[in-house]
Coordinates of C-alpha atoms in Angstrom, one line a residue:
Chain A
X654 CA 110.0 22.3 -84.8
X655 CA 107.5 24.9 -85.6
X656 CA 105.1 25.4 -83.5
X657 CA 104.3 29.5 -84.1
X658 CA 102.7 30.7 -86.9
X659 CA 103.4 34.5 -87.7
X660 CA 100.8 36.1 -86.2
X661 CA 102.2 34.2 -83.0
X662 CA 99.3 31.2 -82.6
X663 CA 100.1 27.8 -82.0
X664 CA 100.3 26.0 -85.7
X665 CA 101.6 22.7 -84.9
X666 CA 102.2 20.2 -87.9
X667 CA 100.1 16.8 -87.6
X668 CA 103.0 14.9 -87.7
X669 CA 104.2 16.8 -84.5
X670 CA 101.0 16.0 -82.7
X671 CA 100.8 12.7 -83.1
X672 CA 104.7 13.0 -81.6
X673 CA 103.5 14.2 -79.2
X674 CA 100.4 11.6 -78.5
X675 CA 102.3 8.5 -79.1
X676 CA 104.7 10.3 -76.2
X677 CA 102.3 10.7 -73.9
X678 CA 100.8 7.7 -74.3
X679 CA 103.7 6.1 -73.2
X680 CA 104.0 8.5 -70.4
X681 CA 100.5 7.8 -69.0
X682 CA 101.0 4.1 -69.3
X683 CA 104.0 4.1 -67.1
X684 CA 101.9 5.9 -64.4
X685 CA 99.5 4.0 -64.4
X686 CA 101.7 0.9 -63.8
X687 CA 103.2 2.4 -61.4
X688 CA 100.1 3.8 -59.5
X689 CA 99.0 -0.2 -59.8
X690 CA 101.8 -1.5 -58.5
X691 CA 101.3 0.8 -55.2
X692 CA 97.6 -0.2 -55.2
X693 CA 98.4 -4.1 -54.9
X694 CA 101.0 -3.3 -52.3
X695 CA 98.4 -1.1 -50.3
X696 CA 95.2 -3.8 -50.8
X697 CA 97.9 -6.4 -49.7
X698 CA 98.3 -4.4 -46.1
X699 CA 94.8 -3.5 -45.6
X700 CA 94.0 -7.4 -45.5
X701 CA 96.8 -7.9 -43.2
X702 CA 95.7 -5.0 -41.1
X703 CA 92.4 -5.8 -41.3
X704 CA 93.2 -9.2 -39.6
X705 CA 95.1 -8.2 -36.9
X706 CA 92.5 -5.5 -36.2
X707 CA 90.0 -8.2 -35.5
X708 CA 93.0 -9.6 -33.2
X709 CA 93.0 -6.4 -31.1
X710 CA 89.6 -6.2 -31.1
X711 CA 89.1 -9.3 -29.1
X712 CA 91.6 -8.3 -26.7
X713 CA 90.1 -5.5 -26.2
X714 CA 87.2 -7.0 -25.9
X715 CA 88.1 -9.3 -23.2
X716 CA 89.8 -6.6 -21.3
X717 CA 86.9 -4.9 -21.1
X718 CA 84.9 -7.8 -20.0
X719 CA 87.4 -7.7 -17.2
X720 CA 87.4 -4.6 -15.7
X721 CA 83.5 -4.8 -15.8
X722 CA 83.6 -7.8 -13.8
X723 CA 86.0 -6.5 -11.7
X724 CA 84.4 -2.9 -11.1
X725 CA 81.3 -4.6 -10.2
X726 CA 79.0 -4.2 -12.7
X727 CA 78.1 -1.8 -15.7
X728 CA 81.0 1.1 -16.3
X729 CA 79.1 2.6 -19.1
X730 CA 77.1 5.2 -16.7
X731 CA 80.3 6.7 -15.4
X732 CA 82.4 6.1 -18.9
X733 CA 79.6 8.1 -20.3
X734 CA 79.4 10.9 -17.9
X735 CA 83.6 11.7 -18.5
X736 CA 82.4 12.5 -22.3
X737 CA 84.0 15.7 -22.9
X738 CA 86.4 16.7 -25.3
X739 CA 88.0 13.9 -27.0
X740 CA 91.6 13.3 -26.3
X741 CA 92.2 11.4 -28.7
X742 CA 92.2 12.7 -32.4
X743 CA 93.9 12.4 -36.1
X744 CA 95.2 14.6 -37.9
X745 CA 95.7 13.9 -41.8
X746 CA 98.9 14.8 -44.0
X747 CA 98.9 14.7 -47.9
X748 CA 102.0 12.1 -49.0
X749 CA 103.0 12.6 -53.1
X750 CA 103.3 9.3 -54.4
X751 CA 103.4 8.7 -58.3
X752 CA 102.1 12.4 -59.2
X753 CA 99.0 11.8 -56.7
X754 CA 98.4 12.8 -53.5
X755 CA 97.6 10.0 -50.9
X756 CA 95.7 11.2 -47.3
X757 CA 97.4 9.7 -44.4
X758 CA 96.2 10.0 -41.0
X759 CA 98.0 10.1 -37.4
X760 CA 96.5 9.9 -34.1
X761 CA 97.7 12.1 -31.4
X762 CA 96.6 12.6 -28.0
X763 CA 95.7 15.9 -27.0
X764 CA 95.4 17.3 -23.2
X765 CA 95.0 14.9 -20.5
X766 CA 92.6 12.1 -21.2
X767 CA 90.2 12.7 -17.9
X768 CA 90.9 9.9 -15.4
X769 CA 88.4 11.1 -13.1
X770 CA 86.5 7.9 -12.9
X771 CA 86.1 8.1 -9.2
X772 CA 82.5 6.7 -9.5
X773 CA 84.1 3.1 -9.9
X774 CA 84.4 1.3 -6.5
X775 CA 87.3 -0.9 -7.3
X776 CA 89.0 -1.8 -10.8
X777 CA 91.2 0.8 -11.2
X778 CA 94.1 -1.4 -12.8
X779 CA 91.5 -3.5 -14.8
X780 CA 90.0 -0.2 -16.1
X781 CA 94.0 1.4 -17.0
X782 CA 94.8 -2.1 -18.8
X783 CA 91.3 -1.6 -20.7
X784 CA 92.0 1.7 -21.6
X785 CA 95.9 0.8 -23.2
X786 CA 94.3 -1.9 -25.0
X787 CA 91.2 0.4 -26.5
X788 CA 94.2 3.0 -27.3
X789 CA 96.1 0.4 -28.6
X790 CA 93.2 -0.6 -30.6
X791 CA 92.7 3.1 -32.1
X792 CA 96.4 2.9 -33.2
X793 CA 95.7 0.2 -35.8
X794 CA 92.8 1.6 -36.7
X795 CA 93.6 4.9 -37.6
X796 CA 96.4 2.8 -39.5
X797 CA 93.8 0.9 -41.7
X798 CA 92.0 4.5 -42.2
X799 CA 95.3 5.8 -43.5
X800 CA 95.3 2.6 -45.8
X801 CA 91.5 2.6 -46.9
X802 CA 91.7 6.4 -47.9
X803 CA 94.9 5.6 -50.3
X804 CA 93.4 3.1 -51.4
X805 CA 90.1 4.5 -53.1
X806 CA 92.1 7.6 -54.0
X807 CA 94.7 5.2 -56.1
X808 CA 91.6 3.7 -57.3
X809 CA 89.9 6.6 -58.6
X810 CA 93.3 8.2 -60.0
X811 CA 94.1 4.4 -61.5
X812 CA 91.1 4.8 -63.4
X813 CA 91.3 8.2 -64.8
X814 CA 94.5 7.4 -65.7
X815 CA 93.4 4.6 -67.9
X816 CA 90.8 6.5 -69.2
X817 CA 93.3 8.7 -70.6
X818 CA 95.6 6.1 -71.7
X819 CA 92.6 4.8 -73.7
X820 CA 91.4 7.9 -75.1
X821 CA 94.7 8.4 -77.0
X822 CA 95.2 5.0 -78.2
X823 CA 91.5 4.6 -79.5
X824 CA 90.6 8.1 -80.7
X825 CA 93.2 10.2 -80.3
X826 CA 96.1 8.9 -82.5
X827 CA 94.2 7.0 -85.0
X828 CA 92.0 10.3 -85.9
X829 CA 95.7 11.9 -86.2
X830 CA 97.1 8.5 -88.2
X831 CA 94.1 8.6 -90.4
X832 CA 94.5 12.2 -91.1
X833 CA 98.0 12.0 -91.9
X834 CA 97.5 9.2 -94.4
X835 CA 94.3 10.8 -96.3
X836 CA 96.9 14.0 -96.4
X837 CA 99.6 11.3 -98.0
X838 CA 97.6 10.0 -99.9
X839 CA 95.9 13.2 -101.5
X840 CA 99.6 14.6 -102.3
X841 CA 100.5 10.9 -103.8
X842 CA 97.5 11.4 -106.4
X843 CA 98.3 15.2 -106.9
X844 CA 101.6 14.1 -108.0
X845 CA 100.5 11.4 -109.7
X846 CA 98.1 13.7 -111.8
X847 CA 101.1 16.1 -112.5
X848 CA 103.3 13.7 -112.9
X849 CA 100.5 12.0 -115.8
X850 CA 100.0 16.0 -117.3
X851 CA 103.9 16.1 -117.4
X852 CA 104.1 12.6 -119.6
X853 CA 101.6 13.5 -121.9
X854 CA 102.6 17.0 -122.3
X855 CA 106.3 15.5 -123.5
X856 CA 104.2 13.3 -126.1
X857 CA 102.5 16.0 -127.4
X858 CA 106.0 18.1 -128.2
X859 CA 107.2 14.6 -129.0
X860 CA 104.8 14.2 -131.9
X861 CA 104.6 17.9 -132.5
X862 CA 108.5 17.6 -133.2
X863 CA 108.0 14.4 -135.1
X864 CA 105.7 16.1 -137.2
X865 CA 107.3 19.4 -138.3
X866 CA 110.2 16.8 -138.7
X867 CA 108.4 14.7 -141.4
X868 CA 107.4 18.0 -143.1
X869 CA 110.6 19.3 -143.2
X870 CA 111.7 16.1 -145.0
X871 CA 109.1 16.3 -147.1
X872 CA 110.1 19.8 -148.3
X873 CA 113.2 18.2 -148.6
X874 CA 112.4 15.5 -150.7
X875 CA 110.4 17.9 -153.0
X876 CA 112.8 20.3 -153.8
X877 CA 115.2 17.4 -154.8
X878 CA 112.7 16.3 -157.0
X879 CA 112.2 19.7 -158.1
X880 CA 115.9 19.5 -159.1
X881 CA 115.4 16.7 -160.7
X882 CA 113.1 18.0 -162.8
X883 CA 114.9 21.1 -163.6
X884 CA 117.7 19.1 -165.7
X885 CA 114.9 17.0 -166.9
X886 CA 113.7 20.9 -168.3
X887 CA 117.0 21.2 -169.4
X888 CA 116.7 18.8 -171.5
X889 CA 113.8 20.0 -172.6
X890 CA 115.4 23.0 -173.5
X891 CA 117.6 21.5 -175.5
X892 CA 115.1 18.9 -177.3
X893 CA 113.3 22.3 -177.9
X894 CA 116.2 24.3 -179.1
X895 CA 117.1 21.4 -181.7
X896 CA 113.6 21.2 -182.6
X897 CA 113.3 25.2 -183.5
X898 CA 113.5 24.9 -187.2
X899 CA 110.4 22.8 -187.1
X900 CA 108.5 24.4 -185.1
X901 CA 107.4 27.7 -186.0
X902 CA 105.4 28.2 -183.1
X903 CA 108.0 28.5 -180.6
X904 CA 109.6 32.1 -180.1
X905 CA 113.0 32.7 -179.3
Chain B
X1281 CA 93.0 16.1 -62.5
X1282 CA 91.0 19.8 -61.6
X1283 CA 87.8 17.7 -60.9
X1284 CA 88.7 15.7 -57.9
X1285 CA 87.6 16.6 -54.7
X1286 CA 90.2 17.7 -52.8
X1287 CA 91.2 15.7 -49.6
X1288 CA 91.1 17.8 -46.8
X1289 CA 93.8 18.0 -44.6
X1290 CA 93.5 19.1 -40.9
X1291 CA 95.1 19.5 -38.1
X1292 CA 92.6 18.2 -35.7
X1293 CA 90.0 15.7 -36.5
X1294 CA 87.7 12.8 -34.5
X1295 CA 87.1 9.7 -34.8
X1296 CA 83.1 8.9 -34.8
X1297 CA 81.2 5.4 -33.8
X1298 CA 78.9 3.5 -34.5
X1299 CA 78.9 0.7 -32.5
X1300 CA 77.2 -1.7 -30.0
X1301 CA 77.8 -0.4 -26.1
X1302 CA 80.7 -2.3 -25.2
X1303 CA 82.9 -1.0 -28.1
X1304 CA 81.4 2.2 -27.4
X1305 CA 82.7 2.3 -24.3
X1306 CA 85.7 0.4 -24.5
X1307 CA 87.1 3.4 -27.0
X1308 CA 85.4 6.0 -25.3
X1309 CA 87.7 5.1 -22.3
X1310 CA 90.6 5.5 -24.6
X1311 CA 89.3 9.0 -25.2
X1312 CA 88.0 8.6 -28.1
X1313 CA 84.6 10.8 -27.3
X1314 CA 84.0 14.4 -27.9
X1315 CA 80.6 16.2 -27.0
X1316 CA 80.3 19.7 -27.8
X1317 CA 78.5 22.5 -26.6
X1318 CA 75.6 21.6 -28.4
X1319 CA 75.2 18.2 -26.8
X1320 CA 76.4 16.9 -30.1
X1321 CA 78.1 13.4 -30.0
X1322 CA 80.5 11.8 -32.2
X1323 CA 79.2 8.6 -31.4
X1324 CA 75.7 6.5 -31.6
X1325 CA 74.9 3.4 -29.0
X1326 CA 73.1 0.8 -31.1
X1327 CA 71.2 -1.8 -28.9
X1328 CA 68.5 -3.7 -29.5
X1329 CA 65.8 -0.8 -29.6
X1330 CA 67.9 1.4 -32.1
X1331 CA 66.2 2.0 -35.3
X1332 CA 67.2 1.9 -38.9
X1333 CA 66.3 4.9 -39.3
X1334 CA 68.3 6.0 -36.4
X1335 CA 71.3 4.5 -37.6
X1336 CA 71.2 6.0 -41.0
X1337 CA 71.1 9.3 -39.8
X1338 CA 73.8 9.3 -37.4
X1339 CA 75.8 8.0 -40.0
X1340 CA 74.4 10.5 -42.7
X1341 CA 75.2 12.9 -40.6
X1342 CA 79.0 11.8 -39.3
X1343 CA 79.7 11.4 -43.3
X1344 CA 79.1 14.9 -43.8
X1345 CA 80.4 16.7 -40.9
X1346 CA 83.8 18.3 -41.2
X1347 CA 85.2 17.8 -38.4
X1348 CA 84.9 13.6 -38.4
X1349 CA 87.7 12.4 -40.2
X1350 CA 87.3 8.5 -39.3
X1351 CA 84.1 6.5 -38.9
X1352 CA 84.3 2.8 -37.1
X1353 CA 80.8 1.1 -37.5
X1354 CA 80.2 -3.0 -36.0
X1355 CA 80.2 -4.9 -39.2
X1356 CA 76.7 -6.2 -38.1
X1357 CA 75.2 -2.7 -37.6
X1358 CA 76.9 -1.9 -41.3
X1359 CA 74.7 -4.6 -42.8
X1360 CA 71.6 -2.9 -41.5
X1361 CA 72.7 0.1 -43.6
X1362 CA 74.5 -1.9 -46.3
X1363 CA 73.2 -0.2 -49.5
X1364 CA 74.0 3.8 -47.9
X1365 CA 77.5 2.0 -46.7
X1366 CA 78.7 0.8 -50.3
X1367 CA 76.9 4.2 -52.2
X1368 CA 79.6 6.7 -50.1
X1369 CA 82.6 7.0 -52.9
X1370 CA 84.5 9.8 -50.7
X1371 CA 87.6 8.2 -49.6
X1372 CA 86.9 10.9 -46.4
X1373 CA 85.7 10.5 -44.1
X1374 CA 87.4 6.8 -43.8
X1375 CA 84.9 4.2 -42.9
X1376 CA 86.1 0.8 -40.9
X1377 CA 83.6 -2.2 -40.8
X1378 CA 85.4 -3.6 -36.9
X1379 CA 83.8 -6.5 -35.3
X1380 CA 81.7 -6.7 -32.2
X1381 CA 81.7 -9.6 -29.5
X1382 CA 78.8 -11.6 -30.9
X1383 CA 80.0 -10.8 -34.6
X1384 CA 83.6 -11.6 -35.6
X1385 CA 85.3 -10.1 -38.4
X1386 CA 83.8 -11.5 -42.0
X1387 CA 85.8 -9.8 -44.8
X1388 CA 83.6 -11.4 -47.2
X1389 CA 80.8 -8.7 -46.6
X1390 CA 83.2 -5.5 -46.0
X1391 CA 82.0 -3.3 -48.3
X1392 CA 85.7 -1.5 -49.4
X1393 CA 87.4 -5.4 -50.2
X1394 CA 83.7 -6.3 -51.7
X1395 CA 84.6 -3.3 -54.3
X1396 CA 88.0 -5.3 -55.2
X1397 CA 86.8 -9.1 -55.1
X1398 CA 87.5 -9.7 -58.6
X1399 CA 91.7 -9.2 -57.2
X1400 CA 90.9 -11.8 -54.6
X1401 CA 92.5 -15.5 -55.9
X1402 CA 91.5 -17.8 -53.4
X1403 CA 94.9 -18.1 -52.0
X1404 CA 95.3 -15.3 -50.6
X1405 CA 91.6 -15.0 -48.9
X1406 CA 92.9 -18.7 -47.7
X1407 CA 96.1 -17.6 -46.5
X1408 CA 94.7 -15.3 -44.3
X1409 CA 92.3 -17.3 -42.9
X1410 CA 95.3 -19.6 -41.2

């Protein structure tokens, strides 16, 4: 197809355009079905996760509970006083999925997680079981993060997408269909008009022909008659020539 | 597509809270906590003397730091900060409604599934309710 003019700028035809629109129409809706389908899938899981987060939460809880009880009182003071750097951190990854990229986050541990609580009296394996659990905890949900993040991304991408969709079937390629068919239908009546100039044209020679023809008979006709009316002088002559001797008036 | 926001990715990132004092300090045993050199804390004790106003800052301010790539807040302190919760669009940093002893986990008021009710059939709210 031609899409360069001569002096090398982009010149494509209508018709190529709205090729080229109905094509990517298509395109877009297939991603955004397929960006849907992977939304469901991820809302599906966060609910699920989001369940057996308040699961672990309780256990936690409860473990907690216990190693207070057991350690004799209120942790918190000494808890609070190990605050340094944290140990335990995400990190986040960009995954490709459907043309968009999705955030996805890990946790990792990093140094040694200070197990200097030599404040507390007694409790030591209540307070190791309490911190598993809490980790545990962490684990699912940095999990649901990584889920929650996709999620609103998909969301946001989802709907741009159908913006687009939407812009090109409601504006886009009707503006091109209409164009196209005012085009159409301006050439129609141009051809129509010569078409019309054509027929009438042909009548006029018609009956310019017609004419010239009739004249010519005419012409025709007359010098027969003419003809005619040379024997007719003919006999003329002769009625004259017999009459001579009478008439004195005619010279011959 | 050149409008998003780009996600940052990072190699290192913390995970605030905002949370009553026993979750506080069940995660920060886990290792969760992090204070810096300026006495900053990635994480807010709420007890029954913390203020609203309080709150909202803390969380204003873990929403825009860098370095906070997960927030956890008690459902029950969210609903005390409902309308700033649900007016953050930024899928980062990630924010997770958790429950607290006195206040199980109500998906009906989390403010991410609140934003997709209309997907909800009643089966499978139902379901997961068993």
């Amino acid at each position: 197809m031609h899409l360069f003019n001569n002096h090398g700028n982009s010149f494509p035809s209508l018709l190529f355009l709205l090729k080229i629109a109905t094509r990517g129409h298509a395109l877009l809706k297939k991603k955004s079905d397929a960006l849907t389908v992977q939304f469901r899938q991820i809302l599906k899981k966060i609910v699920s996760s989001k369940e057996s987060m308040g699961e672990i939460m309780k256990t936690s809880s409860f473990s907690l509970t216990e190693a207070k009880y057991v350690a004799g009182g209120n942790i918190k003071h000494v808890v609070l006083e190990n605050v340094h750097t944290a140990s335990l951190k995400v990190r986040s990854r960009q995954e490709n999925v459907a043309g968009v990229k999705l955030p996805k986050f890990e946790y990792f541990t990093e140094g040694e997680t200070k197990n200097d609580l030599t404040g507390l009296a007694r409790g030591g394996q209540q307070v190791q079981q309490c911190r598993v659990a809490y980790v545990k905890a962490i684990e699912v949900l940095v999990e649901l993060a990584s889920l929650q993040t996709s999620f609103l991304t998909l969301d946001e991408a989802i709907k741009t997408t159908n913006r687009r969709v939407n812009a090109l079937e409601n504006v886009v390629k009707p503006r091109l269909e209409n164009t196209i068919s005012y085009i159409k239908g301006e050439l129609d009546e141009l051809e129509r008009e010569d078409f019309f100039r054509l027929k009438k044209i042909q009548g006029y020679k018609k009956r310019e022909i017609e004419k010239q023809l009739a004249s010519a008979k005419e012409f025709e006709f007359a010098e027969k008659d003419s003809s005619q009316k040379g024997i007719s002088r003919n006999s003329a002559h002769n009625l004259l020539s017999a009459g001579r001797e009478k008439d004195e008036d005619i010279i011959f | 597509m050149a409008n998003r926001a780009q996600i940052p990715t990072s190699n290192s990132a913390l995970i605030a809270m905002i949370a009553d004092e026993d979750t506080v300090v069940g995660f920060l045993l886990a290792g969760v906590g992090n204070v810096d050199l300026r006495r900053k804390t990635n994480y807010l004790i709420v007890d029954s003397k913390t203020t609203v106003k309080q709150i909202e800052d803390a969380f204003k301010e873990f929403m825009t730091r860098e370095d906070i790539a997960v927030v956890l807040i008690s459902q029950y302190v969210a609903n005390m900060i409902r309308f700033l919760v649900d007016s953050y669009n930024k899928p980062v940093p990630a924010i997770l409604e958790i429950p607290s002893k006195d206040h199980p986990y109500d998906p009906a008021h989390d403010s991410i599934l609140s934003r997709v009710k209309y997907l909800f059939s009643a089966e499978s709210v139902a379901s997961g309710r068993r």
